[in-house]
PDB file of C-alpha atoms in Angstrom:
ATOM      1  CA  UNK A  16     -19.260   1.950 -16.319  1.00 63.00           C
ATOM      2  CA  UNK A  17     -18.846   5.356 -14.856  1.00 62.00           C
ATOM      3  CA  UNK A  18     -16.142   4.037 -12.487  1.00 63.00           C
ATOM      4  CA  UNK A  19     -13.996   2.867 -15.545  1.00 65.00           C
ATOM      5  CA  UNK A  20     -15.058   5.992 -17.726  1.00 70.00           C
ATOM      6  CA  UNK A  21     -14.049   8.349 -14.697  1.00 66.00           C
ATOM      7  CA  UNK A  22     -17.454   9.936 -14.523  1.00 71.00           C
ATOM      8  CA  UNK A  23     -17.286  11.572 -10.984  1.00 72.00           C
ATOM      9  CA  UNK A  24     -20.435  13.829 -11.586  1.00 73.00           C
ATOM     10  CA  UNK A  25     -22.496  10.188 -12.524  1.00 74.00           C
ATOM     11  CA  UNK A  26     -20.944   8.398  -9.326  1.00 76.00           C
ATOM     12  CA  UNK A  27     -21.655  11.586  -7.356  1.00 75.00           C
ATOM     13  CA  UNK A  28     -25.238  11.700  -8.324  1.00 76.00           C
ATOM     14  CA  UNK A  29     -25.883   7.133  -8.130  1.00 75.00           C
ATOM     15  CA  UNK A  30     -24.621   7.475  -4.783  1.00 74.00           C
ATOM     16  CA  UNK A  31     -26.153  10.075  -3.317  1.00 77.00           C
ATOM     17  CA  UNK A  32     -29.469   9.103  -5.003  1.00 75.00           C
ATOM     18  CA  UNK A  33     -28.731   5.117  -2.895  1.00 68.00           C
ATOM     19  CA  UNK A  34     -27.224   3.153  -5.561  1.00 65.00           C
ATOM     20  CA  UNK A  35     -24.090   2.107  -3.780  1.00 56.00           C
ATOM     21  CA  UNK A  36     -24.702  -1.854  -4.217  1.00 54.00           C
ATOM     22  CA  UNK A  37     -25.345  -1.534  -7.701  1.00 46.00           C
ATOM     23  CA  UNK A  38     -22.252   0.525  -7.654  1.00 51.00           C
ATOM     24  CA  UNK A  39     -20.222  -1.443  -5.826  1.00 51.00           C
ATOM     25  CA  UNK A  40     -20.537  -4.649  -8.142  1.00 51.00           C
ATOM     26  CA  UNK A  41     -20.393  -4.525 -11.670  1.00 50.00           C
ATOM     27  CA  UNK A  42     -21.832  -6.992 -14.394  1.00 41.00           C
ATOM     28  CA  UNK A  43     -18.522  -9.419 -14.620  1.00 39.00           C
ATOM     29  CA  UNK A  44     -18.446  -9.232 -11.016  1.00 35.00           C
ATOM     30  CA  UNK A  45     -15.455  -6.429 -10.905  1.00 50.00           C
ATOM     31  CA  UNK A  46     -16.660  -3.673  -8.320  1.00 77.00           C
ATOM     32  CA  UNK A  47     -16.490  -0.412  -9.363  1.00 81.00           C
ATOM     33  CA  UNK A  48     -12.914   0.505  -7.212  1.00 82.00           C
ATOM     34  CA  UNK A  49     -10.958  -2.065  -9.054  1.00 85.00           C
ATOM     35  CA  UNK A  50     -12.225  -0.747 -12.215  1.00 81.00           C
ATOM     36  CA  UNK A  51     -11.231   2.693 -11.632  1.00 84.00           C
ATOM     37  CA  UNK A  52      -7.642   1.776 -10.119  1.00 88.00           C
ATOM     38  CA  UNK A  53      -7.407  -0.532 -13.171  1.00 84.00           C
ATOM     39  CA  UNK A  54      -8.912   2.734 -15.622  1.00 82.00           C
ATOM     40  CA  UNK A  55      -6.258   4.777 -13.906  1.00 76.00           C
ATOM     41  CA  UNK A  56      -8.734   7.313 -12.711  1.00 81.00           C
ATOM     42  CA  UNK A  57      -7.186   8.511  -9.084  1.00 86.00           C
ATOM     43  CA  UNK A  58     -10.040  11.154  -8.289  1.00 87.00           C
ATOM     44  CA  UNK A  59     -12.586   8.375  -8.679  1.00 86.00           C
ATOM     45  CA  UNK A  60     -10.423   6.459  -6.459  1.00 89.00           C
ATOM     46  CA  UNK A  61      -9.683   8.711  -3.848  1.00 91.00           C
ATOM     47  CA  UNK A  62     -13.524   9.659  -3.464  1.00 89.00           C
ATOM     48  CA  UNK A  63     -14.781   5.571  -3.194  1.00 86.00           C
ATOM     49  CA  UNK A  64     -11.962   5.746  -0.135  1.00 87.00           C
ATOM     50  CA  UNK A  65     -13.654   8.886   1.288  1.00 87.00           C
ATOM     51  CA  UNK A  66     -16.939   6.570   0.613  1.00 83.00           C
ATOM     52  CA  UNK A  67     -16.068   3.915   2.891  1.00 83.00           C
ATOM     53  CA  UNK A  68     -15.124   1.387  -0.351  1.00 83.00           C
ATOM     54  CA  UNK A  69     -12.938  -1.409   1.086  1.00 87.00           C
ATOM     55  CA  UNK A  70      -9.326  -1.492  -0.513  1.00 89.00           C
ATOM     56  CA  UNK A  71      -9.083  -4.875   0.046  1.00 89.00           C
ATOM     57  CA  UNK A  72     -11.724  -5.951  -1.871  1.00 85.00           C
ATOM     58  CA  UNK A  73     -11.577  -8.557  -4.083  1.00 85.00           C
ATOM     59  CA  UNK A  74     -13.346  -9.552  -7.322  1.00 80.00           C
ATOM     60  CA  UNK A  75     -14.800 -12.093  -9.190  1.00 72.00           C
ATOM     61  CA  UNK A  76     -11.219 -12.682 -10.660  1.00 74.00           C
ATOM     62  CA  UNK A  77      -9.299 -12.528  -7.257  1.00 80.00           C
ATOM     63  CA  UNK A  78      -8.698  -9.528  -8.150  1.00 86.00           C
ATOM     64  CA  UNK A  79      -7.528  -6.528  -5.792  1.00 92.00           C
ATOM     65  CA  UNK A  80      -7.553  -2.825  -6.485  1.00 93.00           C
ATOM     66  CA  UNK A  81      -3.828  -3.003  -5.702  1.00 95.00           C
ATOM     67  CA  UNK A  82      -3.283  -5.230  -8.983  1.00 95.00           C
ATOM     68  CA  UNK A  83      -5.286  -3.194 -10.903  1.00 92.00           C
ATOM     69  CA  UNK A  84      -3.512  -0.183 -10.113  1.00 94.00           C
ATOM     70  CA  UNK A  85      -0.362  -2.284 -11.035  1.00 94.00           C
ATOM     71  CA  UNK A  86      -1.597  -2.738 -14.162  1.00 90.00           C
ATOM     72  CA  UNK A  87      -2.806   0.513 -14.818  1.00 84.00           C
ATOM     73  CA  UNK A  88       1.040   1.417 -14.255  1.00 83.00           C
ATOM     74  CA  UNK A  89      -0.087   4.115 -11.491  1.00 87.00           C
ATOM     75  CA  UNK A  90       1.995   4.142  -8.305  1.00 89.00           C
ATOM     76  CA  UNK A  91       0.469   7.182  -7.596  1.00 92.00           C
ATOM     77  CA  UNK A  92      -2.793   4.796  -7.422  1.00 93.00           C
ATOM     78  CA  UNK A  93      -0.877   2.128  -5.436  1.00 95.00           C
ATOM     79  CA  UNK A  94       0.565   4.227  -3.124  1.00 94.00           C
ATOM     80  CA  UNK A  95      -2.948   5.467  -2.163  1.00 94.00           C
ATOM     81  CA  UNK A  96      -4.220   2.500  -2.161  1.00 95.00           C
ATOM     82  CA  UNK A  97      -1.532   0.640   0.292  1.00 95.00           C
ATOM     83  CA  UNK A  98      -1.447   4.205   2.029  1.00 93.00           C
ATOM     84  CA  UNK A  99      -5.264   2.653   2.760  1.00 93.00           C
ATOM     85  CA  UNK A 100      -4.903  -0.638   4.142  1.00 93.00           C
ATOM     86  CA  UNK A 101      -3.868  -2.068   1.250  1.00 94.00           C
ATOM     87  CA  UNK A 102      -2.226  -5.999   1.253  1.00 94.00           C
ATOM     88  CA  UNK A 103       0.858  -5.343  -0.341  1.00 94.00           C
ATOM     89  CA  UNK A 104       1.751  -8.762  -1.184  1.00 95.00           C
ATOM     90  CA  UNK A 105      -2.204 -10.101  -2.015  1.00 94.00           C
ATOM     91  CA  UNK A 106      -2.177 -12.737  -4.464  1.00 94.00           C
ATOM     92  CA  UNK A 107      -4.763 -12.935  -6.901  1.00 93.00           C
ATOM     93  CA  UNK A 108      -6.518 -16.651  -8.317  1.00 91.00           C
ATOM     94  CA  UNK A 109      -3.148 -17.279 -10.374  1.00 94.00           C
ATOM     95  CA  UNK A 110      -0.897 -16.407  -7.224  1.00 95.00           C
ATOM     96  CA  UNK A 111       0.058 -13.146  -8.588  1.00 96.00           C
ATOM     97  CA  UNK A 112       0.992 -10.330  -6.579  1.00 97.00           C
ATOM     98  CA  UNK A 113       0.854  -7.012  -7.349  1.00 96.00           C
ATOM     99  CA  UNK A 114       4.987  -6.762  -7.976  1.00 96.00           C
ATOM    100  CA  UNK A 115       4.071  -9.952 -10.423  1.00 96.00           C
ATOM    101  CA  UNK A 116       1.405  -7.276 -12.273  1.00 95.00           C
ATOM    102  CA  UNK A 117       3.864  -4.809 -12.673  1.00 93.00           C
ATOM    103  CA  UNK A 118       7.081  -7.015 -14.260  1.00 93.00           C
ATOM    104  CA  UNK A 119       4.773  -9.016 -16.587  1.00 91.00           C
ATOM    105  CA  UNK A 120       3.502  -5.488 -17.929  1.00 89.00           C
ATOM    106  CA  UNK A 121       6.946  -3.862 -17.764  1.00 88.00           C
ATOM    107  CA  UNK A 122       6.039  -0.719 -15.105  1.00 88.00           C
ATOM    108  CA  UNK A 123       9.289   0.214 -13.566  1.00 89.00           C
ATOM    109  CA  UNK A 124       7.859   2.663 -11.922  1.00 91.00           C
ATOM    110  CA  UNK A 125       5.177   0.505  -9.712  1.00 93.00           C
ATOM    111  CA  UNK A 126       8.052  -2.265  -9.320  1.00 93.00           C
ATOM    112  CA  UNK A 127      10.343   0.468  -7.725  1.00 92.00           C
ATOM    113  CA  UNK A 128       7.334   1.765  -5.408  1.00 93.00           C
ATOM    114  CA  UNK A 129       6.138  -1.905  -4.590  1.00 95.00           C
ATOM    115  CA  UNK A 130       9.841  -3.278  -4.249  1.00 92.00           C
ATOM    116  CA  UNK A 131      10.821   0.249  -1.810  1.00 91.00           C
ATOM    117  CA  UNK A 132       7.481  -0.603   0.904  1.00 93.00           C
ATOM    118  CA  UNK A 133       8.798  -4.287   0.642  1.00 92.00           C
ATOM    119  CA  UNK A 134       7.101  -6.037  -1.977  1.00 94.00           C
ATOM    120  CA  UNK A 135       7.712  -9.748  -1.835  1.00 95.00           C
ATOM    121  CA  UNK A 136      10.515 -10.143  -4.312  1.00 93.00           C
ATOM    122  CA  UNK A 137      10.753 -13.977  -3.856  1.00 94.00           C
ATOM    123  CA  UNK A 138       6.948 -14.711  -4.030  1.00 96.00           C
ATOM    124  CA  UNK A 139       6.346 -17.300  -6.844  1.00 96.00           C
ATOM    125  CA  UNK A 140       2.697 -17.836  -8.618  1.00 96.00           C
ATOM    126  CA  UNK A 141       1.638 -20.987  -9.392  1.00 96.00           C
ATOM    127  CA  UNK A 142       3.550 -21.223 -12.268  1.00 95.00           C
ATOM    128  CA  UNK A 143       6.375 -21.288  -9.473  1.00 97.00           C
ATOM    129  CA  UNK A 144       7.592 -17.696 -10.917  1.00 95.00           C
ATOM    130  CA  UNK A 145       8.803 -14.664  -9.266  1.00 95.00           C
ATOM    131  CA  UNK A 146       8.648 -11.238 -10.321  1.00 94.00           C
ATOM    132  CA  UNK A 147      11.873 -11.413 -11.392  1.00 92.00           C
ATOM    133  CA  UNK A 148      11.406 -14.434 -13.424  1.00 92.00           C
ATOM    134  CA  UNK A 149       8.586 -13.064 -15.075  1.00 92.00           C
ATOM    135  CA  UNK A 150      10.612  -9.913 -15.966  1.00 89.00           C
ATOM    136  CA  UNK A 151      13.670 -11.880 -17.034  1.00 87.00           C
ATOM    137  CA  UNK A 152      11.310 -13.589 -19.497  1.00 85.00           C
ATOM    138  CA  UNK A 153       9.850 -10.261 -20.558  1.00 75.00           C
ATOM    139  CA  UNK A 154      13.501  -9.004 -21.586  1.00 70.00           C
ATOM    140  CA  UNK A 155      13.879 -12.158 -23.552  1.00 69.00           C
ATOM    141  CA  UNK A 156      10.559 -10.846 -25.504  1.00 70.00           C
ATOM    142  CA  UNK A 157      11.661  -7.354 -26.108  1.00 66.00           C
ATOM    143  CA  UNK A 158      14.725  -5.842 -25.250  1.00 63.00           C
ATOM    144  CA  UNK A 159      14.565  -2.649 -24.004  1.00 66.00           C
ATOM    145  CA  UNK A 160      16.471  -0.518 -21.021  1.00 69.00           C
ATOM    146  CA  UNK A 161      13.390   0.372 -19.470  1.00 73.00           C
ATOM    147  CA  UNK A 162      12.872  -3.762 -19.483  1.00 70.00           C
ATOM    148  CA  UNK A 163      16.282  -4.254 -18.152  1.00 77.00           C
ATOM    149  CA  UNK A 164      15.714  -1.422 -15.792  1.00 80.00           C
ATOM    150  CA  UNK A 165      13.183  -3.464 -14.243  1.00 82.00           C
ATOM    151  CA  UNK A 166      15.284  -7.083 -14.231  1.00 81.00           C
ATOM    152  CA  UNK A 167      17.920  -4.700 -12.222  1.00 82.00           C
ATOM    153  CA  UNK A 168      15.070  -3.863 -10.030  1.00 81.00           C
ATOM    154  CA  UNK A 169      13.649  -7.168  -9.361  1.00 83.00           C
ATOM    155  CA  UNK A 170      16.823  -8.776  -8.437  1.00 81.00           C
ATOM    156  CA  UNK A 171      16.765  -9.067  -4.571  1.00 68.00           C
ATOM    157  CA  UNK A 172      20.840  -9.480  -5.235  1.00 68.00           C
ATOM    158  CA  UNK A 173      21.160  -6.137  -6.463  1.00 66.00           C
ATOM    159  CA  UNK A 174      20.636  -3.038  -4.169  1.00 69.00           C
ATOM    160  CA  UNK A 175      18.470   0.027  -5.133  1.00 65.00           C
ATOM    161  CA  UNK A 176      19.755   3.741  -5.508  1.00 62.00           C
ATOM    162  CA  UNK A 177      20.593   5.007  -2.076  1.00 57.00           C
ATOM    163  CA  UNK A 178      20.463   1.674  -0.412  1.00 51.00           C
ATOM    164  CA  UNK A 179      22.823  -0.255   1.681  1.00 44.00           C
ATOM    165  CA  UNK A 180      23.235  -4.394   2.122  1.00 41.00           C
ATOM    166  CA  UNK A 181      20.665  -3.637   5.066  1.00 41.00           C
ATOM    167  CA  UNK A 182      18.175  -2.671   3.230  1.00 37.00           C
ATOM    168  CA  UNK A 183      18.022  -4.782   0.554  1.00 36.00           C
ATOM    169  CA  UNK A 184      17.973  -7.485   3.340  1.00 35.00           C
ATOM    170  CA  UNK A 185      14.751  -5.843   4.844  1.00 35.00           C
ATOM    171  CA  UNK A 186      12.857  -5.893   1.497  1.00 32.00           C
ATOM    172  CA  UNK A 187      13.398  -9.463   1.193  1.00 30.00           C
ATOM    173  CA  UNK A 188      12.182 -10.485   4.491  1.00 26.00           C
ATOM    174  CA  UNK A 189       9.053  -7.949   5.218  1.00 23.00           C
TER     175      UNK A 189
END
C-alpha cells in the first residue's frame, strides 16, 4: 500500500523497524517494487534498489517491474530499472514483453527507449503478436499521430531518427 501510494516516510520507517518480507510481498501476491514502478513513483523505486530489492523479480502475475514501468508509461522508470539488471525482453504469463506493454497502452515514449537498448521487435505473445501487431491494431481502435507515431516506431523496416540500415539491423537481432 505505501509502495503504490508513494509513501517513502512509511517504507522508511517498516523497513527499518524489520518488515521487509511483509514489504516485499503484497496481498495479491505483487511485491511492493512492481507496484511502485507500476504507481509511477521513481523515488520509491530508486530507494528498494539502494535496498537490495531484486529487479528481476517477478509476481504472482509473471509480472516484472520492467512491465510495470511500461505500463506506468515511465522510461525514466525503465531505464533505471534495465540500468539495474533488468531483462529487457522478460515475458510475462501471456508472453508479453515489456515493448508489448508499451504498444498495447500507446507509450511512445517507453517504445522508443525499449526499441533504442534493443527491445525485441519481432517477439510474439501467445496470441502469436508482436509489438507491432499489437500497435497496428491499436491505430485501428483510435487514430491518433501519437498512435501512428508508435506503428512508425515498431516497424523493424523503418529506421529511427539518427539511425542508419546498421542499426536498425542491430535492434532486431540483440
Amino acid at each position: 500500500m505505501a509502495a503504490g501510494k508513494g509513501r517513502l516516510d512509511i517504507i522508511r520507517f517498516l523497513l527499518e523497524y524489520g518488515t521487509d518480507k511483509l514489504l516485499a510481498e503484497g496481498t495479491n501476491g505483487t511485491d511492493a517494487l512492481v507496484c511502485a514502478c507500476e504507481k509511477s513513483h521513481p523515488e520509491v523505486v530508486k530507494y528498494f534498489m539502494e535496498k537490495g530489492f531484486d529487479v528481476r523479480s517477478v509476481s504472482s502475475e509473471g509480472r516484472t517491474p520492467l512491465h510495470a514501468a511500461a505500463e506506468g508509461e515511465r522510461p525514466d522508470i525503465v531505464e533505471l530499472l534495465v540500468h539495474h539488471g533488468a531483462v529487457l525482453d522478460a515475458t510475462d504469463q501471456a508472453g508479453n514483453t515489456p515493448l508489448h506493454v508499451a504498444a498495447s497502452i500507446g507509450s511512445v515514449h517507453t517504445a522508443l527507449w525499449l526499441r533504442r537498448r534493443g527491445s525485441d521487435l519481432t517477439a510474439r505473445n501467445h496470441c502469436q503478436q508482436t509489438p507491432h501487431m499489437i500497435a497496428k491494431s491499436s491505430l485501428e481502435r483510435r487514430q491518433s499521430k501519437s498512435t501512428e507515431r508508435l506503428v512508425e516506431i515498431l516497424d523493424w523496416n523503418v529506421p529511427l531518427p539518427g539511425a542508419d540500415a546498421d542499426d536498425r539491423q542491430e535492434c532486431v537481432t540483440m
